[in-house]
Tab-separated table of C-alpha atoms in Angstrom:
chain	number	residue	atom	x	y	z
A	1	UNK	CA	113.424	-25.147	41.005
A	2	UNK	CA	112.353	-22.207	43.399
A	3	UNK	CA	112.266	-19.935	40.287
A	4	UNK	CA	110.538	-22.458	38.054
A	5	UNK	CA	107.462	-22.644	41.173
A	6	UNK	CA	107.511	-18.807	41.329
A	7	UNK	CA	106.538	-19.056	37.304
A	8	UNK	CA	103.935	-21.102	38.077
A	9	UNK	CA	102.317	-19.414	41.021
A	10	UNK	CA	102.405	-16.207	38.995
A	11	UNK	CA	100.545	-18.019	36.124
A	12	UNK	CA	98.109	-19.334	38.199
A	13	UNK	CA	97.380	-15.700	40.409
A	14	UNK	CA	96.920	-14.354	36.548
A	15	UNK	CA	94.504	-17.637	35.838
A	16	UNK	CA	92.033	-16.640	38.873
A	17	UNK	CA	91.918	-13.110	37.353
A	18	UNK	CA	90.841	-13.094	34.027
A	19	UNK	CA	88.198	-16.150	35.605
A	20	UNK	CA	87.172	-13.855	37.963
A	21	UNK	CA	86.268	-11.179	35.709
A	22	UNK	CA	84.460	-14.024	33.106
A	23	UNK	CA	82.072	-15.135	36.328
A	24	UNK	CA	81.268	-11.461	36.231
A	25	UNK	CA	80.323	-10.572	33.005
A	26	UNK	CA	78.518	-13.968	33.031
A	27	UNK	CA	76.331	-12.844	36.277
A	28	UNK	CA	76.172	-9.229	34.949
A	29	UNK	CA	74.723	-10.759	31.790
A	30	UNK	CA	72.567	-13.119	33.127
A	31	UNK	CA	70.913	-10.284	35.843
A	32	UNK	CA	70.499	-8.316	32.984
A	33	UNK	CA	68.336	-11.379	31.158
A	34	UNK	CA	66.351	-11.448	34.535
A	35	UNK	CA	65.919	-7.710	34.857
A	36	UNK	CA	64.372	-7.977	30.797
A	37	UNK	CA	62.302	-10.582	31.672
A	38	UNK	CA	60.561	-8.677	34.420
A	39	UNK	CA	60.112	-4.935	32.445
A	40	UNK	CA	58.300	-7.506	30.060
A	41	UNK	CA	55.931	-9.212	32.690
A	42	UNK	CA	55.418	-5.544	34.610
A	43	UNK	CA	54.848	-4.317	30.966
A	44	UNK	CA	52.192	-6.893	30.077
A	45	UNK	CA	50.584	-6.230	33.365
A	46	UNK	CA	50.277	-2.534	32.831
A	47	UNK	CA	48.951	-3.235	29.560
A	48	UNK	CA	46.512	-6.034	30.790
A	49	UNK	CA	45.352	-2.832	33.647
A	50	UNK	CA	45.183	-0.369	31.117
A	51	UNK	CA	42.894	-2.271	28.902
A	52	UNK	CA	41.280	-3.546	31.792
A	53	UNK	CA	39.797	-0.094	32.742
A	54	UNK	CA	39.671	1.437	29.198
A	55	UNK	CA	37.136	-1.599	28.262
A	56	UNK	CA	35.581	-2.590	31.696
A	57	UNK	CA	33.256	-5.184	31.718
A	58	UNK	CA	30.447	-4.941	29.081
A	59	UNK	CA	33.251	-3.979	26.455
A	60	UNK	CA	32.129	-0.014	26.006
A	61	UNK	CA	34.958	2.262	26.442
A	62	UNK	CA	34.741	4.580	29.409
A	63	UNK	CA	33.249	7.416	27.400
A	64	UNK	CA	34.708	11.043	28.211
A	65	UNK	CA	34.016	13.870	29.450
A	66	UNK	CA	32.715	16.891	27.730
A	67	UNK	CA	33.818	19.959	29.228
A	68	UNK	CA	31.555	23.218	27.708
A	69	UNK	CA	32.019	26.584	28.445
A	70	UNK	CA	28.842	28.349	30.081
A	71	UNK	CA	27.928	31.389	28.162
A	72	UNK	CA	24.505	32.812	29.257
A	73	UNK	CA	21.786	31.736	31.454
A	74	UNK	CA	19.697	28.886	30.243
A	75	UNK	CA	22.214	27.198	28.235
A	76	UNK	CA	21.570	23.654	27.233
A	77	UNK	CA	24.739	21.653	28.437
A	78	UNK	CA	23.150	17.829	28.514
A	79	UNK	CA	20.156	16.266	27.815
A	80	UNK	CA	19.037	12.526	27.991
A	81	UNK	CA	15.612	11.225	27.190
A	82	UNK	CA	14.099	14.930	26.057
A	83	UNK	CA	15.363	16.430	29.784
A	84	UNK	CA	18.052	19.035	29.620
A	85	UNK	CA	20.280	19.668	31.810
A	86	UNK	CA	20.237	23.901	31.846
A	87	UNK	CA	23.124	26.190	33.295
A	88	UNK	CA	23.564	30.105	34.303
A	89	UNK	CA	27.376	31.322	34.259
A	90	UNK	CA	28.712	32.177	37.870
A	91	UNK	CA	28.779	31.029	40.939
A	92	UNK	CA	25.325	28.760	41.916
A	93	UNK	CA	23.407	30.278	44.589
A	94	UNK	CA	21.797	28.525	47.084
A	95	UNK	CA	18.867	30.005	46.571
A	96	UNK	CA	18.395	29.230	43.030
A	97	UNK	CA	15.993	26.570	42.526
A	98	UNK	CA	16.567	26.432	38.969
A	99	UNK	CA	20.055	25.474	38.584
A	100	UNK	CA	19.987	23.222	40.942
A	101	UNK	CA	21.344	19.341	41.225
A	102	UNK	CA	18.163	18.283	42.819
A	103	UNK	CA	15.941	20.555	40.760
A	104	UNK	CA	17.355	18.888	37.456
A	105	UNK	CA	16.193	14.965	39.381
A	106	UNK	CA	12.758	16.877	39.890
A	107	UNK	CA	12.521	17.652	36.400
A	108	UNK	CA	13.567	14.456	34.691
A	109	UNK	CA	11.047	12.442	37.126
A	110	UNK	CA	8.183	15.189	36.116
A	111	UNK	CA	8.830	14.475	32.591
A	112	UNK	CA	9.365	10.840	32.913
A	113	UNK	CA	7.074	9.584	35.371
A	114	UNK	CA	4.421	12.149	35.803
A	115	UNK	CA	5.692	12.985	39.485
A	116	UNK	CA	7.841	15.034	41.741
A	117	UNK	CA	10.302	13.266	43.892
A	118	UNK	CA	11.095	15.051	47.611
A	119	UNK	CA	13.805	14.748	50.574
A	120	UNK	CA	16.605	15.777	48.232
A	121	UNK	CA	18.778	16.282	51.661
A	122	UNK	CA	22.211	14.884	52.505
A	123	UNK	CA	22.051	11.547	53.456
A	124	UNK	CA	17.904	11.411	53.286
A	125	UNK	CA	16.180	9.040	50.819
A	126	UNK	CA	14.114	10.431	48.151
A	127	UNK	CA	10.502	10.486	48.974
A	128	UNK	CA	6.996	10.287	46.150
A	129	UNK	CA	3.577	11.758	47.772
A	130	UNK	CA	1.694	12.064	44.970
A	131	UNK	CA	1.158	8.118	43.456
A	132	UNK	CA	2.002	6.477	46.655
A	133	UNK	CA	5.066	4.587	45.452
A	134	UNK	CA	8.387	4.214	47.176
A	135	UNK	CA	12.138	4.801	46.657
A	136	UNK	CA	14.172	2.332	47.619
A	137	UNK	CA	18.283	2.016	48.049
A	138	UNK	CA	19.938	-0.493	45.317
A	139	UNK	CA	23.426	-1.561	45.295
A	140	UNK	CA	23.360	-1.972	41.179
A	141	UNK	CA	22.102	0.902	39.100
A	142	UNK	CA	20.270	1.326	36.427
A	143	UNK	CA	19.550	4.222	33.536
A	144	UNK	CA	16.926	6.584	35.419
A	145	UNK	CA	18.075	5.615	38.938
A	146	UNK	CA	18.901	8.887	41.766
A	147	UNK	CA	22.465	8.835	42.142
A	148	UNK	CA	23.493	10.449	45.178
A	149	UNK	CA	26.764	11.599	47.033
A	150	UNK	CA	26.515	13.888	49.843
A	151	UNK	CA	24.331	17.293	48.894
A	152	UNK	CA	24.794	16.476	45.399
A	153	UNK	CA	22.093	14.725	42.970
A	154	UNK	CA	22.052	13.267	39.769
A	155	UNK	CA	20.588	10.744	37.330
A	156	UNK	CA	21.922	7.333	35.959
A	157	UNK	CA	21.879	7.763	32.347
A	158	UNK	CA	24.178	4.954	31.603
A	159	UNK	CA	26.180	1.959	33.372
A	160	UNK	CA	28.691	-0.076	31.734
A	161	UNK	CA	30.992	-2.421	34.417
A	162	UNK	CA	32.169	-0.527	36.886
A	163	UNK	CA	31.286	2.762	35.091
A	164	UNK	CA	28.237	5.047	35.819
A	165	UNK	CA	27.337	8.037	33.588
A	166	UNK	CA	25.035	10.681	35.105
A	167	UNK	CA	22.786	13.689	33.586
A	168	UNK	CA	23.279	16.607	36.587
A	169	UNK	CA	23.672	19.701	36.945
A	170	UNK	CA	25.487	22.554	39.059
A	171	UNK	CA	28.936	19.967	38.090
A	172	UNK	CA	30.853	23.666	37.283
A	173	UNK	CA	33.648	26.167	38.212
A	174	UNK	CA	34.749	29.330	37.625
A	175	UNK	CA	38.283	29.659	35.820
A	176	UNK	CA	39.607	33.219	34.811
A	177	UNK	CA	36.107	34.838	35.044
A	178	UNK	CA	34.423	31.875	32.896
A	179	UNK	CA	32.233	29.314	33.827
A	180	UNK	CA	33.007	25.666	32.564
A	181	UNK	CA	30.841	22.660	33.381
A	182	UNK	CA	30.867	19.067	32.509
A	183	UNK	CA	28.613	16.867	30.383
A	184	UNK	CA	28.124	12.985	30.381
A	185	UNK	CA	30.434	12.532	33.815
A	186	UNK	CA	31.490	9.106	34.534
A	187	UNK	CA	31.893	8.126	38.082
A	188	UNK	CA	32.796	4.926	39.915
A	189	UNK	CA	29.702	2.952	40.891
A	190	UNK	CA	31.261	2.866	44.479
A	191	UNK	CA	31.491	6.347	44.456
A	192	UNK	CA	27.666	7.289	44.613
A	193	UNK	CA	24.272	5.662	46.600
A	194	UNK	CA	21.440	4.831	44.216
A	195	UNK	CA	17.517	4.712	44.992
A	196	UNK	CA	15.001	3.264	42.437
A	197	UNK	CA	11.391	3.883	42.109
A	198	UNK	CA	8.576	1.298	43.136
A	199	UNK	CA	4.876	1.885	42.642
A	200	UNK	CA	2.443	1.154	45.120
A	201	UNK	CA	2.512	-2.181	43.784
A	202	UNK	CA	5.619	-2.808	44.368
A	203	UNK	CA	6.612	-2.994	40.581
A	204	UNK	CA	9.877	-1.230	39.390
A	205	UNK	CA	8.921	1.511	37.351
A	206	UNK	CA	12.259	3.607	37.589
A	207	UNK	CA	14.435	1.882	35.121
A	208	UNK	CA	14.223	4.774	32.027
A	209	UNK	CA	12.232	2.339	29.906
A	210	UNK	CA	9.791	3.852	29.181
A	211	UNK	CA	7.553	7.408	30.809
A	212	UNK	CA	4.209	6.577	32.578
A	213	UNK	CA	2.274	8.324	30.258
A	214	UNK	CA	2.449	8.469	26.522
A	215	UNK	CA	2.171	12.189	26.701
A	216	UNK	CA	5.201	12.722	28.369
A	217	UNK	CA	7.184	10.846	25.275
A	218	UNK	CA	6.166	13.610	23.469
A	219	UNK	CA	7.916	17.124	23.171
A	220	UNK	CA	6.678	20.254	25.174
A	221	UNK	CA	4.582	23.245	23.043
A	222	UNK	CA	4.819	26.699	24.209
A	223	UNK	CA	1.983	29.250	22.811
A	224	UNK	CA	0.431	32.622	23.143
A	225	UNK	CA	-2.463	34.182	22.020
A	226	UNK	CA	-0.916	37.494	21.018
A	227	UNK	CA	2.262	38.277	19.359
A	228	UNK	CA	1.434	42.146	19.520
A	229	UNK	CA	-0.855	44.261	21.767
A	230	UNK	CA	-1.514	47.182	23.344
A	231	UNK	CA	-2.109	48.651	26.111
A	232	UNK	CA	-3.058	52.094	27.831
A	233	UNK	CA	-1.013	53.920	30.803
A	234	UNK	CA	-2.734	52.955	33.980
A	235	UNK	CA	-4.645	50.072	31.879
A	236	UNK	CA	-4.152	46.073	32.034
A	237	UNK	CA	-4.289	43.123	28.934
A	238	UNK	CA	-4.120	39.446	29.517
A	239	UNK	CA	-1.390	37.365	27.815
A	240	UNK	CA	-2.457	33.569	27.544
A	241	UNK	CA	-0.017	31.244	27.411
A	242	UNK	CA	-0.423	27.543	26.638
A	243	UNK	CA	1.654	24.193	27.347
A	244	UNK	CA	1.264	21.421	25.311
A	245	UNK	CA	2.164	17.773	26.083
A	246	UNK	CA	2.926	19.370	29.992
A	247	UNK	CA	4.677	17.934	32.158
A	248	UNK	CA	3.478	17.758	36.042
A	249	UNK	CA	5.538	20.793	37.794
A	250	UNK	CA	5.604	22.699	34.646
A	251	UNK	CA	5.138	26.671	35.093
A	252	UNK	CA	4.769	29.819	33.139
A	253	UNK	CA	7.189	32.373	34.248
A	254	UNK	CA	6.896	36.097	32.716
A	255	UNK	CA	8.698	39.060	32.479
A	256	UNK	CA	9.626	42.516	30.785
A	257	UNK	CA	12.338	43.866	29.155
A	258	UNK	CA	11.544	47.144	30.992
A	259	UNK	CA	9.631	47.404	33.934
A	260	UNK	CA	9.701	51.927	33.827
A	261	UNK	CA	7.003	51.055	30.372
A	262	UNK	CA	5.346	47.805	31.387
A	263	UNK	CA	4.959	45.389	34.222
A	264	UNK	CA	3.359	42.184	34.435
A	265	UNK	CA	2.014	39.693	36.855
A	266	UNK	CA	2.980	35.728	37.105
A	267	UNK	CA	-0.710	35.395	35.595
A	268	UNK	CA	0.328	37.056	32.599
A	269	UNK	CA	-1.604	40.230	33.337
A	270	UNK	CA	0.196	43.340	31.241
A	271	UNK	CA	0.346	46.967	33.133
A	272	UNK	CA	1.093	50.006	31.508
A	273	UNK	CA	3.138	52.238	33.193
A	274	UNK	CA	4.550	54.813	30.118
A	275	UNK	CA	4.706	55.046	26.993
A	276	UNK	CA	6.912	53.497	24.910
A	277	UNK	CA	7.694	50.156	23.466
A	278	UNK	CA	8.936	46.878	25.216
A	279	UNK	CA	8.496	42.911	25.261
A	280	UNK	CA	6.846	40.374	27.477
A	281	UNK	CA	8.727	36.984	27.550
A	282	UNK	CA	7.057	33.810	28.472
A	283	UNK	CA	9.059	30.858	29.548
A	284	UNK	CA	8.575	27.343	30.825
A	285	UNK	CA	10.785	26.448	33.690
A	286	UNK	CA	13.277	24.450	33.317
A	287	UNK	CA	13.425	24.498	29.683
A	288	UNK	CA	14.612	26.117	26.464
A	289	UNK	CA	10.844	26.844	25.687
A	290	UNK	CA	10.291	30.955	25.481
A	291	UNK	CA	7.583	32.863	23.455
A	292	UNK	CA	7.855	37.340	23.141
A	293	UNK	CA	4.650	39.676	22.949
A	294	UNK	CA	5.682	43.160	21.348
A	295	UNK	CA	3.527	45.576	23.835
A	296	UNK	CA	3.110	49.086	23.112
A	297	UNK	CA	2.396	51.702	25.225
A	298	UNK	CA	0.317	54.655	24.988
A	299	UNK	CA	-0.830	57.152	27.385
A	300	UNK	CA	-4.070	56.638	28.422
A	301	UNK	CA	-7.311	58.532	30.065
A	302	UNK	CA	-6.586	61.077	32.672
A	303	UNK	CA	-7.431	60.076	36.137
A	304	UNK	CA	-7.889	61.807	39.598
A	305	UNK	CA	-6.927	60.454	42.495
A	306	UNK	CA	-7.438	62.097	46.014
A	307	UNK	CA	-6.033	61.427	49.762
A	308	UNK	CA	-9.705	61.695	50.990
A	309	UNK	CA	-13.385	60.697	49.372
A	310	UNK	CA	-15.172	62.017	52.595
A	311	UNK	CA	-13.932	65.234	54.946
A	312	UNK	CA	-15.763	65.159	58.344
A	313	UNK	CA	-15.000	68.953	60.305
A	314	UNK	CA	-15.261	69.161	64.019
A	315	UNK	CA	-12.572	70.324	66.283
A	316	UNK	CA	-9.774	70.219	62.883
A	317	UNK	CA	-11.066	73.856	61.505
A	318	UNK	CA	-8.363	72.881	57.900
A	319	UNK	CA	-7.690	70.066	56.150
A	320	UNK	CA	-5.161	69.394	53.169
A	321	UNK	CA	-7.160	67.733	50.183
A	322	UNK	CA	-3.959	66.317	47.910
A	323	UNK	CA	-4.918	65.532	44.327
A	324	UNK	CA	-2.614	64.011	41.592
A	325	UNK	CA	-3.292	63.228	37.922
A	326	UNK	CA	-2.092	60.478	36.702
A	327	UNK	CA	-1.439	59.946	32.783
A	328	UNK	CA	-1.160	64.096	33.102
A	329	UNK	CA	-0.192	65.922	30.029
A	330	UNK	CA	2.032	68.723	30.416
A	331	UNK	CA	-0.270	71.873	30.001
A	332	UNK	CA	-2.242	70.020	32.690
A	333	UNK	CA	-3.107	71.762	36.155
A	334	UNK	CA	-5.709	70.623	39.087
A	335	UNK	CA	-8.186	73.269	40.289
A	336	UNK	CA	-10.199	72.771	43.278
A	337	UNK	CA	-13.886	74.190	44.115
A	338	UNK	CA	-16.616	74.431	46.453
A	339	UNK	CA	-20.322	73.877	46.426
A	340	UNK	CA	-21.139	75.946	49.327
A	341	UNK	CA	-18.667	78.693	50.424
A	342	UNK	CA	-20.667	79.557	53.659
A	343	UNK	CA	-19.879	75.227	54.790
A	344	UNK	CA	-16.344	75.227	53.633
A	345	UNK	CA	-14.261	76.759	51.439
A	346	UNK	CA	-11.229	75.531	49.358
A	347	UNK	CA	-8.102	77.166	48.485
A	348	UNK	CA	-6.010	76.739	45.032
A	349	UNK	CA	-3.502	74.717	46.636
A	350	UNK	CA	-6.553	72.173	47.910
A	351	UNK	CA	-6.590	73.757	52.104
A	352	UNK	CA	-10.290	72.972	52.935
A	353	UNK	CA	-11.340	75.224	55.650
A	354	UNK	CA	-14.887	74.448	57.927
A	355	UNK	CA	-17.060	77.648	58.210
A	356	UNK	CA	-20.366	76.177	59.699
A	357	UNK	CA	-22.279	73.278	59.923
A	358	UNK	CA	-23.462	71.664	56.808
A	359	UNK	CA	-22.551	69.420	54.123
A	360	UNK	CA	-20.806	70.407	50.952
A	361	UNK	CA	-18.527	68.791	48.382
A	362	UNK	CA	-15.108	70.087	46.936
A	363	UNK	CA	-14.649	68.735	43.418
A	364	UNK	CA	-10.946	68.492	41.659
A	365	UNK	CA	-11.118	69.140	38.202
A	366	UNK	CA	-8.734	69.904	35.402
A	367	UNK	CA	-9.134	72.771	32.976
A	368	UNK	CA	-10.560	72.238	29.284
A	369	UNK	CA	-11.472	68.423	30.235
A	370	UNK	CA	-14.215	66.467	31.764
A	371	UNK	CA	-11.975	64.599	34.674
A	372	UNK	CA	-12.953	65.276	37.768
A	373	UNK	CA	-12.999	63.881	41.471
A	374	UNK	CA	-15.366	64.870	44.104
A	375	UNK	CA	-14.920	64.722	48.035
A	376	UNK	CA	-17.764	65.038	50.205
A	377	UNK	CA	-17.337	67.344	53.308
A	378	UNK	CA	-18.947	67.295	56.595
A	379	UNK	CA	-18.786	70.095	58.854
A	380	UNK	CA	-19.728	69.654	62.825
C-alpha cells in the first residue's frame, strides 16, 4: 500500500512538471504575440510621423537643401523673382555691405517695391522712409515677407505647413579652405519673426505678388558708350555708363585692372598714369551685370611743374626753386634761367639767389622743346 502511494506521488510531482513548463511556453508565446503587436503599432506610428513631416500640411514635400560650393566673388548661388542672392568665398566681413544678409532684403525690396527697407538690427523692426508705409510683425508668413532671427535676415520665398523657404545670404562656412553655402533653406516657421509691408494706406503690398512698378518686372540693362579709348599720361576721358529698367539703390561701381597705367573715379572719369594697356570694369551692385572698356595708354605732353609760381626776397638771401617734368622722356633735362642777373640769379640745380631790389622771373625750360614754366621773383 505504502509503495503503491509512493508511485503515485511520484507520478503526480512529474505531472506538475511537464504542466509547469506548458504554462511557460504558453506565457512566453503569448508575450511574444503582445511584444509583435506593439513593434507593429510603434511601427505604424513612426511611419504615420515620418510621412507626417515629409508631406506637411499643403501636401508639398519639404524641398531640400542645395549645398554649392563658392568659387569666386560674385557668384550667383539663389535667385527668386529676378533677385540673386550673390556670394564672395571666405570668411564675411563685417564690413562688407555687399554680402550681406540684410543687404540681400535691401535689394529684393529695391527691385520689388521700388524702396529701401532700414533698422536691419537685432531684435529692431524693419523701417520704410521713403513711401511712408509701415512694417508690421505677422505670426503667418507669406512669399516676400522679412524673416528674421537674431542678426540674421532673409526673405520668405515659399511656405508650405509648417515649412518656410527663404532667399538669404551670408548662410556659409569654410570647410578645408573652401567656402560652401546653402540655397533654398527650409526653416521651421517657429524658428524665425516675420514683418510684412503696409502702405500708407494701410493696404498689404508685401506679399511677392506682384512689384510696384511695371519697370521693375523687367530685367536690368547695363551699357557704355565706349568699348575702346584712349587716353594721354597726365590726361582724363569719361566712361558713361547706363542702367536700364533701374532699380531704386542701384549704383555704378568702377575699377581697373591696373591702377600703375590707369585710375579711375566712381564717376567713371579715366586717368592716365603710364603707358601701357589695361581695362575699366563697370558693374552694378548687387548683380551679375558688368561691362569692360579696353583703355590704352600713351604718353602724353610734357609738363612743368614748380614748388613756387611767385619768389618774394627779403631777409632769405637763397631760395630752392624744385622743378619736375612729368610725362619726361629719357634724354630729357630741366634748365633754369634768369631775366635779370643784377635782381637774382639762378643756378643749374634751380638755387635762386637775391642781388638787389627789383623784379625778375626765372623760367624752367627743357632743351630742344617749347615747355616751359616761369616763376616770378621779388626782391626786397
Amino acid at each position: 500500500m505504502l509503495q503503491m502511494l509512493q508511485k503515485q506521488l511520484y507520478l503526480f510531482t512529474i505531472y506538475i512538471i511537464i504542466r509547469l513548463f506548458q504554462c511557460k511556453n504558453i506565457l512566453r508565446r503569448q508575450r511574444e504575440r503582445q511584444m509583435s503587436k506593439k513593434r507593429i503599432r510603434w511601427g505604424i506610428l513612426g511611419l504615420v510621423l515620418g510621412l507626417a513631416v515629409a508631406f506637411p500640411a499643403g501636401g508639398k514635400l519639404k524641398a531640400a537643401m542645395t549645398v554649392v560650393e563658392v568659387k569666386k566673388t560674385g557668384q550667383v548661388v539663389d535667385e527668386f523673382q529676378g533677385v540673386n542672392a550673390v556670394y564672395r568665398p571666405g570668411k564675411w566681413d563685417g564690413n562688407d555691405k555687399t554680402y550681406s544678409c540684410a543687404a540681400l532684403v535691401k535689394k529684393y525690396y529695391q527691385a520689388r517695391y521700388g524702396f529701401t527697407p532700414y533698422n536691419l538690427f537685432s531684435g529692431a523692426t524693419p523701417e520704410e522712409y521713403e513711401k511712408g508705409g509701415k512694417f508690421k510683425k505677422v505670426s503667418s508668413p507669406k512669399v516676400g515677407d522679412i524673416a528674421s532671427a537674431g542678426t540674421h535676415w532673409a526673405i520668405v520665398q515659399n511656405v508650405s505647413g509648417n515649412n518656410v523657404t527663404l532667399l538669404e545670404q551670408n548662410w556659409k562656412w569654410q570647410e578645408k579652405g573652401r567656402t560652401y553655402a546653402k540655397a533654398d533653406r527650409v526653416v521651421s516657421k517657429g524658428e524665425m519673426k516675420y514683418f510684412r509691408y503696409y502702405d500708407k494706406s494701410g493696404r498689404e503690398v508685401s506679399n511677392g505678388s506682384s512689384p510696384v512698378a511695371s519697370s521693375t518686372s523687367k530685367p536690368r540693362t547695363l551699357s557704355i558708350n565706349k568699348t575702346s579709348l584712349s587716353v594721354k599720361t597726365r590726361a582724363t576721358a569719361a566712361l558713361k555708363a547706363t542702367i536700364g529698367n533701374k532699380r531704386s539703390g542701384d549704383k555704378l561701381i568702377f575699377s581697373s585692372s591696373n591702377k600703375k597705367i590707369a585710375t579711375v573715379s566712381s564717376k567713371g572719369v579715366i586717368t592716365g598714369v603710364k603707358t601701357g594697356t589695361c581695362y575699366v570694369t563697370v558693374k552694378v551692385n548687387g548683380t551679375s551685370l558688368s561691362k569692360k572698356c579696353k583703355v590704352k595708354v600713351s604718353l602724353g605732353s610734357r609738363i612743368i611743374k614748380l614748388n613756387a609760381s611767385r619768389l618774394t626776397l627779403m631777409k632769405v638771401k637763397k631760395y630752392p626753386l624744385k622743378g619736375v617734368i612729368y610725362n619726361k622722356r629719357s634724354k630729357d633735362k630741366l634748365k633754369y634761367k634768369t631775366s635779370n642777373k643784377k635782381i637774382a640769379t639762378v643756378s643749374s640745380k634751380g638755387v635762386v639767389k637775391k642781388k638787389k631790389k627789383g623784379k625778375a622771373t626765372i623760367t624752367a625750360w627743357i632743351p630742344g622743346t617749347s615747355t616751359k614754366k616761369t616763376c616770378k621773383v621779388t626782391v626786397k
